Short mmCIF file of C-alpha atoms and ligand atoms in Angstrom, two decimals:
data_model
loop_
_atom_site.label_atom_id
_atom_site.label_comp_id
_atom_site.label_asym_id
_atom_site.label_seq_id
_atom_site.Cartn_x
_atom_site.Cartn_y
_atom_site.Cartn_z
CA UNK X 382 0.00 0.00 0.00
CA UNK X 383 2.83 2.41 0.82
CA UNK X 384 4.83 1.54 -2.28
CA UNK X 385 3.48 4.08 -4.82
CA UNK X 386 3.89 6.94 -2.36
CA UNK X 387 7.66 6.65 -2.44
CA UNK X 388 7.68 7.31 -6.18
CA UNK X 389 6.42 10.86 -5.86
CA UNK X 390 9.20 13.16 -7.16
CA UNK X 391 10.96 15.09 -4.42
CA UNK X 392 11.25 18.89 -4.74
CA UNK X 393 14.72 20.01 -5.87
CA UNK X 394 15.12 22.65 -3.18
CA UNK X 395 14.27 21.75 0.37
CA UNK X 396 12.17 24.44 2.08
CA UNK X 397 13.12 25.60 5.58
CA UNK X 398 11.78 23.36 8.34
CA UNK X 399 8.74 24.54 10.30
CA UNK X 400 9.09 24.02 14.07
CA UNK X 401 6.07 23.76 16.39
CA UNK X 402 6.95 27.05 18.06
CA UNK X 403 9.56 29.76 17.57
CA UNK X 404 9.96 32.27 20.39
CA UNK X 405 13.02 34.01 18.92
CA UNK X 406 11.03 36.53 16.84
CA UNK X 407 8.97 37.62 19.82
CA UNK X 408 11.99 38.03 22.06
CA UNK X 409 14.01 39.90 19.40
CA UNK X 410 11.26 42.51 19.13
CA UNK X 411 11.17 42.94 22.93
CA UNK X 412 14.86 42.65 23.74
CA UNK X 413 15.43 46.29 24.66
CA UNK X 414 12.40 46.51 26.91
CA UNK X 415 13.08 43.18 28.61
CA UNK X 416 16.71 44.12 29.23
CA UNK X 417 15.69 47.43 30.78
CA UNK X 418 13.31 45.56 33.10
CA UNK X 419 15.97 43.05 34.09
CA UNK X 420 18.45 45.88 34.79
CA UNK X 421 15.89 47.55 37.06
CA UNK X 422 15.60 44.33 39.05
CA UNK X 423 19.39 43.87 39.25
CA UNK X 424 19.81 47.45 40.47
CA UNK X 425 17.09 46.99 43.11
CA UNK X 426 18.85 44.01 44.65
CA UNK X 427 15.43 42.51 45.37
CA UNK X 428 14.66 39.25 43.59
CA UNK X 429 11.68 37.71 45.37
CA UNK X 430 8.39 39.40 46.38
CA UNK X 431 9.35 42.91 45.30
CA UNK X 432 7.96 45.76 43.21
CA UNK X 433 8.01 44.03 39.80
CA UNK X 434 5.93 41.13 41.06
CA UNK X 435 3.46 43.43 42.81
CA UNK X 436 3.12 45.62 39.70
CA UNK X 437 2.67 42.60 37.48
CA UNK X 438 -0.02 41.20 39.79
CA UNK X 439 -1.91 44.53 39.62
CA UNK X 440 -1.57 44.79 35.83
CA UNK X 441 -2.60 41.16 35.25
CA UNK X 442 -5.62 41.54 37.58
CA UNK X 443 -6.72 44.66 35.68
CA UNK X 444 -6.27 42.94 32.31
CA UNK X 445 -8.19 39.87 33.42
CA UNK X 446 -10.94 41.91 35.09
CA UNK X 447 -10.52 40.36 38.54
CA UNK X 448 -9.98 41.89 41.98
CA UNK X 449 -6.92 39.90 43.07
CA UNK X 450 -3.96 38.21 41.41
CA UNK X 451 -1.30 36.23 43.28
CA UNK X 452 1.93 35.23 41.54
CA UNK X 453 3.49 31.84 42.22
CA UNK X 454 6.18 29.49 40.95
CA UNK X 455 4.32 27.67 38.16
CA UNK X 456 0.93 26.77 36.73
CA UNK X 457 1.09 23.46 38.58
CA UNK X 458 1.61 25.33 41.85
CA UNK X 459 -1.22 27.72 40.98
CA UNK X 460 -3.54 24.69 40.89
CA UNK X 461 -2.05 23.08 43.99
CA UNK X 462 -2.19 26.26 46.09
CA UNK X 463 -5.76 27.01 44.95
CA UNK X 464 -6.96 23.52 45.85
CA UNK X 465 -5.28 23.70 49.27
CA UNK X 466 -6.53 27.23 49.94
CA UNK X 467 -10.05 26.00 49.21
CA UNK X 468 -9.61 23.20 51.74
CA UNK X 469 -9.30 20.25 49.38
CA UNK X 470 -7.30 17.31 50.71
CA UNK X 471 -7.23 13.63 51.58
CA UNK X 472 -10.47 11.71 50.95
CA UNK X 473 -11.92 14.39 48.68
CA UNK X 474 -12.85 14.06 45.02
CA UNK X 475 -12.33 16.67 42.35
CA UNK X 476 -14.15 16.28 39.03
CA UNK X 477 -11.91 17.16 36.09
CA UNK X 478 -11.05 16.46 32.47
CA UNK X 479 -9.10 13.39 31.34
CA UNK X 480 -7.95 15.25 28.23
CA UNK X 481 -5.46 17.79 29.52
CA UNK X 482 -1.82 18.16 30.51
CA UNK X 483 -0.72 15.77 33.27
CA UNK X 484 -0.25 18.63 35.77
CA UNK X 485 -4.00 19.31 36.08
CA UNK X 486 -4.65 15.98 37.77
CA UNK X 487 -1.19 15.79 39.32
CA UNK X 488 -1.98 18.91 41.39
CA UNK X 489 -5.26 17.35 42.56
CA UNK X 490 -3.52 14.10 43.54
CA UNK X 491 -0.78 15.97 45.43
CA UNK X 492 -3.39 17.40 47.81
CA UNK X 493 -4.38 13.82 48.72
CA UNK X 494 -7.65 14.15 46.80
CA UNK X 495 -8.69 11.87 43.95
CA UNK X 496 -9.20 13.22 40.44
CA UNK X 497 -12.50 11.94 39.04
CA UNK X 498 -12.29 11.96 35.27
CA UNK X 499 -15.42 12.45 33.17
CA UNK X 500 -15.76 12.58 29.42
CA UNK X 501 -15.28 15.61 27.22
CA UNK X 502 -17.32 17.42 24.61
CA UNK X 503 -16.38 16.09 21.15
CA UNK X 504 -16.33 19.60 19.63
CA UNK X 505 -14.43 21.70 22.17
CA UNK X 506 -12.45 18.84 23.82
CA UNK X 507 -13.42 20.47 27.14
CA UNK X 508 -15.38 19.01 30.07
CA UNK X 509 -18.93 17.98 29.18
CA UNK X 510 -21.17 19.61 31.83
CA UNK X 511 -23.74 16.77 31.66
CA UNK X 512 -21.00 14.25 32.51
CA UNK X 513 -19.82 16.46 35.37
CA UNK X 514 -23.37 16.61 36.77
CA UNK X 515 -23.61 12.81 36.69
CA UNK X 516 -20.27 12.41 38.54
CA UNK X 517 -21.04 14.65 41.52
CA UNK X 518 -21.35 12.57 44.67
CA UNK X 519 -20.99 12.86 48.45
CA UNK X 520 -17.17 13.08 48.33
CA UNK X 521 -17.03 15.71 45.56
CA UNK X 522 -15.34 18.88 46.82
CA UNK X 523 -14.58 20.85 43.64
CA UNK X 524 -15.03 21.06 39.88
CA UNK X 525 -11.90 21.77 37.88
CA UNK X 526 -12.46 22.55 34.17
CA UNK X 527 -9.60 23.26 31.75
CA UNK X 528 -9.83 25.80 28.92
CA UNK X 529 -7.87 23.45 26.67
CA UNK X 530 -5.75 24.77 23.80
CA UNK X 531 -7.12 28.28 24.55
CA UNK X 532 -10.72 27.29 23.75
CA UNK X 533 -13.00 28.46 26.59
CA UNK X 534 -14.91 25.63 28.30
CA UNK X 535 -18.72 25.76 28.59
CA UNK X 536 -18.34 27.61 31.85
CA UNK X 537 -21.94 28.80 32.50
CA UNK X 538 -23.45 25.32 33.11
CA UNK X 539 -20.41 24.45 35.25
CA UNK X 540 -20.93 27.62 37.31
CA UNK X 541 -24.59 26.67 37.77
CA UNK X 542 -23.62 23.15 38.89
CA UNK X 543 -20.99 24.48 41.29
CA UNK X 544 -23.53 26.87 42.80
CA UNK X 545 -26.26 24.26 43.10
CA UNK X 546 -23.94 21.82 44.89
CA UNK X 547 -22.00 24.53 46.79
CA UNK X 548 -18.72 23.38 45.27
CA UNK X 549 -15.76 25.57 44.45
CA UNK X 550 -15.03 26.01 40.74
CA UNK X 551 -11.32 26.16 39.87
CA UNK X 552 -10.39 27.06 36.28
CA UNK X 553 -7.21 25.69 34.74
CA UNK X 554 -6.35 28.63 32.47
CA UNK X 555 -2.75 27.57 31.80
CA UNK X 556 -3.45 27.65 28.05
CA UNK X 557 -5.99 30.46 28.09
CA UNK X 558 -4.48 33.83 29.08
CA UNK X 559 -6.76 36.30 27.29
CA UNK X 560 -9.39 33.79 26.12
CA UNK X 561 -12.90 35.17 26.60
CA UNK X 562 -16.39 33.87 26.87
CA UNK X 563 -19.39 36.17 26.64
CA UNK X 564 -16.94 39.10 26.74
CA UNK X 565 -15.43 38.00 30.07
CA UNK X 566 -11.92 36.66 30.51
CA UNK X 567 -11.35 33.05 31.45
CA UNK X 568 -10.12 32.85 35.04
CA UNK X 569 -12.75 35.22 36.41
CA UNK X 570 -15.67 32.78 36.29
CA UNK X 571 -14.66 30.46 39.10
CA UNK X 572 -13.53 30.84 42.71
CA UNK X 573 -9.96 30.69 41.43
CA UNK X 574 -8.37 30.90 37.98
CA UNK X 575 -4.93 29.32 37.54
CA UNK X 576 -2.42 30.48 34.92
CA UNK X 577 0.98 29.21 33.79
CA UNK X 578 3.79 31.32 32.37
CA UNK X 579 5.85 28.38 31.15
CA UNK X 580 7.79 29.79 28.15
CA UNK X 581 5.64 28.13 25.48
CA UNK X 582 2.32 29.45 26.85
CA UNK X 583 0.59 32.38 25.12
CA UNK X 584 1.97 34.64 27.83
CA UNK X 585 5.31 33.04 28.61
CA UNK X 586 8.15 33.96 30.95
CA UNK X 587 11.84 33.13 30.38
CA UNK X 588 11.54 30.34 32.92
CA UNK X 589 8.75 29.06 35.16
CA UNK X 590 5.99 31.15 36.66
CA UNK X 591 2.31 31.04 37.56
CA UNK X 592 -0.61 33.17 38.74
CA UNK X 593 -3.87 32.68 40.59
CA UNK X 594 -6.74 35.13 40.23
CA UNK X 595 -9.76 35.40 42.50
CA UNK X 596 -12.54 37.77 43.42
CA UNK X 597 -12.18 36.89 47.10
CA UNK X 598 -9.87 38.97 49.31
CA UNK X 599 -9.84 36.20 51.94
CA UNK X 600 -8.81 33.56 49.41
CA UNK X 601 -6.13 35.89 47.99
CA UNK X 602 -4.70 36.38 51.51
CA UNK X 603 -4.65 32.62 52.07
CA UNK X 604 -2.89 32.09 48.73
CA UNK X 605 -0.29 34.76 49.58
CA UNK X 606 0.39 32.88 52.79
CA UNK X 607 0.55 29.43 51.20
CA UNK X 608 3.05 30.53 48.53
CA UNK X 609 5.36 31.84 51.26
CA UNK X 610 5.67 29.07 53.90
CA UNK X 611 2.27 29.82 55.39
CA UNK X 612 3.34 33.28 56.55
CA UNK X 613 0.47 35.74 56.90
CA UNK X 614 0.67 39.54 56.70
CA UNK X 615 2.39 39.77 60.11
CA UNK X 616 5.16 37.49 58.78
CA UNK X 617 4.25 34.64 61.16
CA UNK X 618 3.45 31.19 59.75
CA UNK X 619 -0.01 30.00 60.72
CA UNK X 620 0.09 26.79 58.75
CA UNK X 621 2.42 24.81 56.52
CA UNK X 622 2.89 26.38 53.12
CA UNK X 623 5.27 26.14 50.21
CA UNK X 624 8.09 28.07 48.63
CA UNK X 625 6.36 29.12 45.39
CA UNK X 626 6.85 32.72 44.37
CA UNK X 627 6.94 34.41 40.98
CA UNK X 628 10.45 35.91 40.96
CA UNK X 629 11.21 39.52 40.08
CA UNK X 630 13.15 38.77 36.89
CA UNK X 631 10.27 36.74 35.47
CA UNK X 632 7.77 39.41 36.53
CA UNK X 633 9.80 42.02 34.62
CA UNK X 634 9.71 39.87 31.46
CA UNK X 635 5.98 39.25 31.87
CA UNK X 636 5.21 42.97 32.30
CA UNK X 637 6.73 43.67 28.88
CA UNK X 638 4.82 40.83 27.23
CA UNK X 639 1.49 41.53 28.98
CA UNK X 640 1.26 44.86 27.13
CA UNK X 641 1.24 42.93 23.86
CA UNK X 642 -0.84 39.87 24.75
CA UNK X 643 -3.88 41.02 22.75
CA UNK X 644 -1.71 41.40 19.64
CA UNK X 645 -0.09 37.99 20.22
CA UNK X 646 -3.46 36.30 20.63
CA UNK X 647 -4.93 38.11 17.60
CA UNK X 648 -1.93 36.99 15.53
CA UNK X 649 -2.48 33.38 16.62
CA UNK X 650 -6.14 33.70 15.57
CA UNK X 651 -4.99 34.96 12.17
CA UNK X 652 -2.78 31.86 11.76
CA UNK X 653 -5.71 29.66 12.82
CA UNK X 654 -8.07 31.30 10.35
CA UNK X 655 -5.61 30.70 7.51
CA UNK X 656 -5.32 27.05 8.54
CA UNK X 657 -9.14 26.83 8.78
CA UNK X 658 -9.55 28.21 5.24
CA UNK X 659 -6.73 26.11 3.77
CA UNK X 660 -7.92 22.87 5.38
CA UNK X 661 -11.65 23.37 4.80
CA UNK X 662 -13.64 20.73 2.95
CA UNK X 663 -11.49 17.68 3.74
CA UNK X 664 -13.67 14.74 4.70
CA UNK X 665 -10.78 13.12 6.61
CA UNK X 666 -9.68 16.08 8.68
CA UNK X 667 -11.51 18.07 11.34
CA UNK X 668 -10.35 21.60 12.08
CA UNK X 669 -10.84 23.11 15.58
CA UNK X 670 -14.41 23.93 16.56
CA UNK X 671 -15.23 27.63 16.23
CA UNK X 672 -17.54 28.50 19.12
CA UNK X 673 -19.64 31.64 18.58
CA UNK X 674 -19.81 32.12 22.38
CA UNK X 675 -16.08 32.16 23.00
CA UNK X 676 -12.85 33.75 21.83
CA UNK X 677 -10.37 30.95 21.21
CA UNK X 678 -6.73 32.07 21.51
CA UNK X 679 -5.19 28.97 19.88
CA UNK X 680 -2.49 28.01 22.32
CA UNK X 681 -2.60 24.95 20.10
CA UNK X 682 -4.16 24.43 16.69
CA UNK X 683 -5.26 20.81 16.97
CA UNK X 684 -6.95 18.84 14.19
CA UNK X 685 -8.35 15.31 14.13
CA UNK X 686 -7.17 12.88 11.43
CA UNK X 687 -7.97 9.15 11.07
CA UNK X 688 -4.46 7.79 10.57
CA UNK X 689 -2.42 10.16 12.65
CA UNK X 690 0.94 8.42 12.68
CA UNK X 691 1.06 8.18 8.89
CA UNK X 692 0.06 11.80 8.40
CA UNK X 693 2.55 12.85 11.04
CA UNK X 694 5.35 10.96 9.32
CA UNK X 695 4.55 12.65 5.99
CA UNK X 696 4.70 16.07 7.65
CA UNK X 697 7.95 15.19 9.41
CA UNK X 698 9.48 14.06 6.09
CA UNK X 699 8.69 17.54 4.72
CA UNK X 700 10.40 19.18 7.71
CA UNK X 701 7.16 20.11 9.46
CA UNK X 702 7.14 19.47 13.17
CA UNK X 703 3.89 18.44 14.85
CA UNK X 704 2.94 17.39 18.36
CA UNK X 705 0.41 15.12 19.98
CA UNK X 706 -1.48 16.75 22.82
CA UNK X 707 -2.35 14.32 24.39
CA UNK X 708 -1.68 10.71 23.39
CA UNK X 709 -2.82 9.18 26.69
CA UNK X 710 -5.98 10.41 28.42
CA UNK X 711 -5.26 10.79 32.12
CA UNK X 712 -7.72 8.11 33.30
CA UNK X 713 -5.38 5.63 31.57
CA UNK X 714 -2.14 7.01 33.05
CA UNK X 715 -0.62 4.55 35.55
CA UNK X 716 0.02 7.46 37.95
CA UNK X 717 -3.74 7.90 38.37
CA UNK X 718 -4.63 4.23 38.63
CA UNK X 719 -7.18 3.60 41.38
CA UNK X 720 -6.89 -0.15 41.71
CA UNK X 721 -10.12 -0.54 39.76
CA UNK X 722 -10.45 -0.71 35.98
CA UNK X 723 -10.28 2.81 34.49
CA UNK X 724 -13.65 4.21 33.40
CA UNK X 725 -14.62 4.08 29.75
CA UNK X 726 -14.45 7.62 28.39
CA UNK X 727 -14.96 7.07 24.66
CA UNK X 728 -14.76 10.67 23.47
CA UNK X 729 -11.48 11.38 25.28
CA UNK X 730 -10.06 8.07 24.07
CA UNK X 731 -10.99 8.72 20.46
CA UNK X 732 -9.70 12.31 20.48
CA UNK X 733 -6.42 11.15 22.08
CA UNK X 734 -5.99 8.69 19.20
CA UNK X 735 -6.61 11.16 16.40
CA UNK X 736 -5.45 14.58 17.61
CA UNK X 737 -2.56 16.32 15.90
CA UNK X 738 -1.28 19.79 16.79
CA UNK X 739 0.18 21.90 13.98
CA UNK X 740 2.86 24.59 14.26
CA UNK X 741 1.47 27.86 15.62
CA UNK X 742 2.96 31.05 17.06
CA UNK X 743 2.12 34.71 16.51
CA UNK X 744 4.80 35.44 13.91
CA UNK X 745 4.25 32.31 11.78
CA UNK X 746 4.11 33.67 8.21
CA UNK X 747 1.66 32.88 5.41
CA UNK X 748 4.26 31.09 3.25
CA UNK X 749 4.94 28.52 5.94
CA UNK X 750 1.27 28.20 6.90
CA UNK X 751 0.44 27.47 3.26
CA UNK X 752 3.19 24.89 3.04
CA UNK X 753 1.88 23.09 6.12
CA UNK X 754 -1.58 23.16 4.50
CA UNK X 755 -0.27 21.78 1.18
CA UNK X 756 1.71 18.96 2.74
CA UNK X 757 -1.15 18.08 5.07
CA UNK X 758 -3.72 18.09 2.24
CA UNK X 759 -1.53 15.75 0.21
CA UNK X 760 -0.99 13.46 3.19
CA UNK X 761 -4.73 13.29 3.81
CA UNK X 762 -5.45 12.63 0.13
CA UNK X 763 -2.94 9.74 0.19
CA UNK X 764 -4.66 8.45 3.28
CA UNK X 765 -8.09 8.47 1.64
CA UNK X 766 -6.69 6.84 -1.51
CA UNK X 767 -4.66 4.26 0.43
C1 PLP H 2012 1.19 24.06 31.28
C2 PLP H 2012 -0.02 23.53 31.95
C3 PLP H 2012 -0.08 23.35 33.34
C4 PLP H 2012 1.11 23.46 34.24
O1 PLP H 2012 1.79 24.68 34.14
P1 PLP H 2012 3.35 24.74 34.57
O2 PLP H 2012 3.60 26.22 34.62
O3 PLP H 2012 4.12 24.07 33.50
O4 PLP H 2012 3.48 24.10 35.88
C5 PLP H 2012 -1.28 22.94 33.91
N1 PLP H 2012 -2.35 22.72 33.15
C6 PLP H 2012 -2.34 22.86 31.81
C7 PLP H 2012 -3.58 22.61 31.03
C8 PLP H 2012 -1.16 23.25 31.16
O5 PLP H 2012 -1.14 23.39 29.83
#
C-alpha cells in the first residue's frame, strides 16, 4: 500500500523546516524593553516578592478583570495552592477532564484528593457539563475545568452546577491567558483561575511562573500565605505552606509581554483562520471547533485525522514538526490508577488517538502556513486513496 507513495518526485530545493513554536522573533522585538526591566531588578537588589511582582499582579488583575492576582512558581503550583486554599485534601474528590496536561490531575492528587475523570465534549475537547453533573457525589469537593488549547470551556453550566452543589469552581487557564467567553476573561468565572507562564504558553516567561486570580480577598490572603511558607501579613506562619513565588526577573519579562498579549493572541487567531480556510472541505480532517460564544486564543491548533501516525510521518518528512497533545488520556495514566479498571471515556479516548497539533505562534508567516496546509492536504489525500 505504501509503495506508490515513495515514487512521488521530491522537490529540488528543500524548504526551511517549520518548528512547532519559535519564540526568537517575539523576544528579538522585545529585547530592549526586557533588558531594561531586568536591569531595574538587578539594580534593586530585590529578587523575590518585590515591586516588579506586585506591579505585574496589579496589571494582570486589571487585564483579566478580577480583583486579586497572586503570583506563584508555576501553573502546577497555581492549581495546587488554589486547591489547598479551598480546603481540598485527603479523601476528597475533584471532578476534572481526562484530556489535559498531566499537571491538572497531578496537582489534585498531590493534595491527597482523587481526580475523578469524566468525558469531554467532542467539539471543544473540554469538560462535558452533563457528565460532570452525573459524577457529583458525596465526596465531591470541587469542579476543575480546563480551557484546553485556549478554547473556553462551557463555563456557565459548570458555574450553575458548582452553585447548586456549593462546590468551588477552579479554572485551569494555563493555556488560556486572554481567552474570553461572553466578553469575560477566562479565570474570572470560578472561585480561582490558575495560569501558567511556562515559556511556550501564550503569555510566557523566560523560565517558570504562575498566577492565581480570585474575586475573594480572603482567598487571595490565604494564597499569599501558602506561597510563602504559610506566613500571613504579620510574617508569622499560621500553617504549613510552600516556597512558590513568581520571581522579580520573570515578573519584569511578563510585564513587557502583557502589554502585547492582545496582539499575540490576535496573531495566533490569524494563523488559525488561515489554517481553517486552507484545510476546509477535507472529509478526513476536522479543524478546531469555532464556538460563537467564545474567543479561542489557539495556544494549540489541533486537528483530528484518522491515521495520525502516517500523516505525522509525511509532515515530518517535509520538515514540518507536529505534536500530539495528548496521546494518553489521564484516566489511563498509571500514575492515576485507582486499583479498579479505568472508566470508559470514549470521546477522550478517540480524540487522544486522532489529535494532531500543527505549528502555531504569533509570527508564523503565510508562506509557511500554506506549506503546512499543502503537505497536510496531500498526506490526507494519500490516506483516503490508500
Ligand atoms: C502548562 C499547563 C499546566 C502546568 O503549568 P506549569 O507552569 O508548567 O506548571 C497545567 N495545566 C495545563 C492545562 C497546562 O497546559
